[in-house]
PDB file of C-alpha atoms in Angstrom:
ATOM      1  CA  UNK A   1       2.686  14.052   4.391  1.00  0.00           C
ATOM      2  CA  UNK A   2       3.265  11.361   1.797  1.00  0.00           C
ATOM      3  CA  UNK A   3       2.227  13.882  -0.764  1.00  0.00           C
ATOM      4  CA  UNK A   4       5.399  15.714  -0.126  1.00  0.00           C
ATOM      5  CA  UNK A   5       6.973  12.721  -2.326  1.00  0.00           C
ATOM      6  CA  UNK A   6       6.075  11.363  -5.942  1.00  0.00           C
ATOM      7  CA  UNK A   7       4.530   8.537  -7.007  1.00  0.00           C
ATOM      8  CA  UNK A   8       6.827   6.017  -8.809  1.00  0.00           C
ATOM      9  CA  UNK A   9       9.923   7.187  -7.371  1.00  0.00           C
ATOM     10  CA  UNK A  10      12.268   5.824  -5.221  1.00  0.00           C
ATOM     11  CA  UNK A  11      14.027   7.415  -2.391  1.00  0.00           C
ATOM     12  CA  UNK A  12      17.381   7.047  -0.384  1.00  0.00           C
ATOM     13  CA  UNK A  13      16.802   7.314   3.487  1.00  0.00           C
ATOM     14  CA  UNK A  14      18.584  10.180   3.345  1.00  0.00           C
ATOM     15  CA  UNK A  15      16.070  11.684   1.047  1.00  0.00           C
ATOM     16  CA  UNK A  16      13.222  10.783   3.026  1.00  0.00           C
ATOM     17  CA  UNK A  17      15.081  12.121   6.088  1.00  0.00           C
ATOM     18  CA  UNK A  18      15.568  15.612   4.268  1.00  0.00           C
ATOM     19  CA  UNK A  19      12.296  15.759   3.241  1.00  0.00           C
ATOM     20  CA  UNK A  20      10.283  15.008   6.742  1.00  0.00           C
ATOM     21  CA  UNK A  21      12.769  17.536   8.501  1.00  0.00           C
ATOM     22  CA  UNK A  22      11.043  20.350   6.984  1.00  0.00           C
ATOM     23  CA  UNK A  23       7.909  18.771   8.651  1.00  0.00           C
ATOM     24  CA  UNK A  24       8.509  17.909  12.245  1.00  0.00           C
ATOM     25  CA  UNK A  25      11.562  17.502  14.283  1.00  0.00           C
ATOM     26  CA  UNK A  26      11.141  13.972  14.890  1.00  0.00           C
ATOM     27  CA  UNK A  27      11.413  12.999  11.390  1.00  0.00           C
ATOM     28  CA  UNK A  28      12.469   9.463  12.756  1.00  0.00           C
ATOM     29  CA  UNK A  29       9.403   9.187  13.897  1.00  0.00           C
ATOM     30  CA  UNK A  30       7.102  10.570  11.213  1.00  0.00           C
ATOM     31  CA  UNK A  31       9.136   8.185   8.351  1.00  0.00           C
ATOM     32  CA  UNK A  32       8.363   5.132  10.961  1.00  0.00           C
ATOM     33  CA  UNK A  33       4.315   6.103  10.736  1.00  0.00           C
ATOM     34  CA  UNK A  34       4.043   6.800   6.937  1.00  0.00           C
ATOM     35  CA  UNK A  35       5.819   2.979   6.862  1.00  0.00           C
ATOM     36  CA  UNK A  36       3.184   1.732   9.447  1.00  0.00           C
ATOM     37  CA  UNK A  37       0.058   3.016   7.945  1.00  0.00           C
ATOM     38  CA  UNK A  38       1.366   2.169   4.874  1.00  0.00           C
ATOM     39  CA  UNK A  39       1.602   5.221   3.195  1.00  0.00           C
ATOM     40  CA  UNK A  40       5.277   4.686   2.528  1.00  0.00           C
ATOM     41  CA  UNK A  41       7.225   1.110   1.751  1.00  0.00           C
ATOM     42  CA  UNK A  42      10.552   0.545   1.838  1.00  0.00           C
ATOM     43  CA  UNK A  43      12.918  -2.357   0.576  1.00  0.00           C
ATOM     44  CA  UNK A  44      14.130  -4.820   3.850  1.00  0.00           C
ATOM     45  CA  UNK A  45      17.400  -3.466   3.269  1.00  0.00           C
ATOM     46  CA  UNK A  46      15.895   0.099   3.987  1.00  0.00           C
ATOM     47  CA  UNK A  47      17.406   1.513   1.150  1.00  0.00           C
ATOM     48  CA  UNK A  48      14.522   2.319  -0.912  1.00  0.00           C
ATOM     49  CA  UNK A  49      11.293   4.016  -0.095  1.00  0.00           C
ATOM     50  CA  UNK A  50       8.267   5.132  -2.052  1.00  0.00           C
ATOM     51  CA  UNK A  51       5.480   5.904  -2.006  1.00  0.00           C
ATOM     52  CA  UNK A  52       2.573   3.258  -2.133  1.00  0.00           C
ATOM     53  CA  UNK A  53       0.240   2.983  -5.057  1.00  0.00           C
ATOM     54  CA  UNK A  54      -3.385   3.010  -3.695  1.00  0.00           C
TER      55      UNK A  54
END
């Protein structure tokens, strides 16, 4: 799923949240794994994601 966003671009919430609904219903809970397995990182104030360089 983290292909679904580019590489060296940031991302509102919002974004993310528009993006994952497409995917699953629980979007919530699909942004929370792709954070968790570290797939996705976001700033502490949780208004930035991207995606994570590997």
């Amino acid at each position: 799923m983290s292909r679904k966003f580019k590489k060296n671009t940031y991302y509102t919430e919002k974004e993310v949240n528009e993006v994952l609904k497409g995917v699953y219903e629980d979007f919530v809970m699909i942004r929370r794994y792709l954070i968790d397995y570290k797939l996705l990182n976001r700033n502490k104030e949780g208004t930035k994601y991207w995606v994570v360089n590997t």
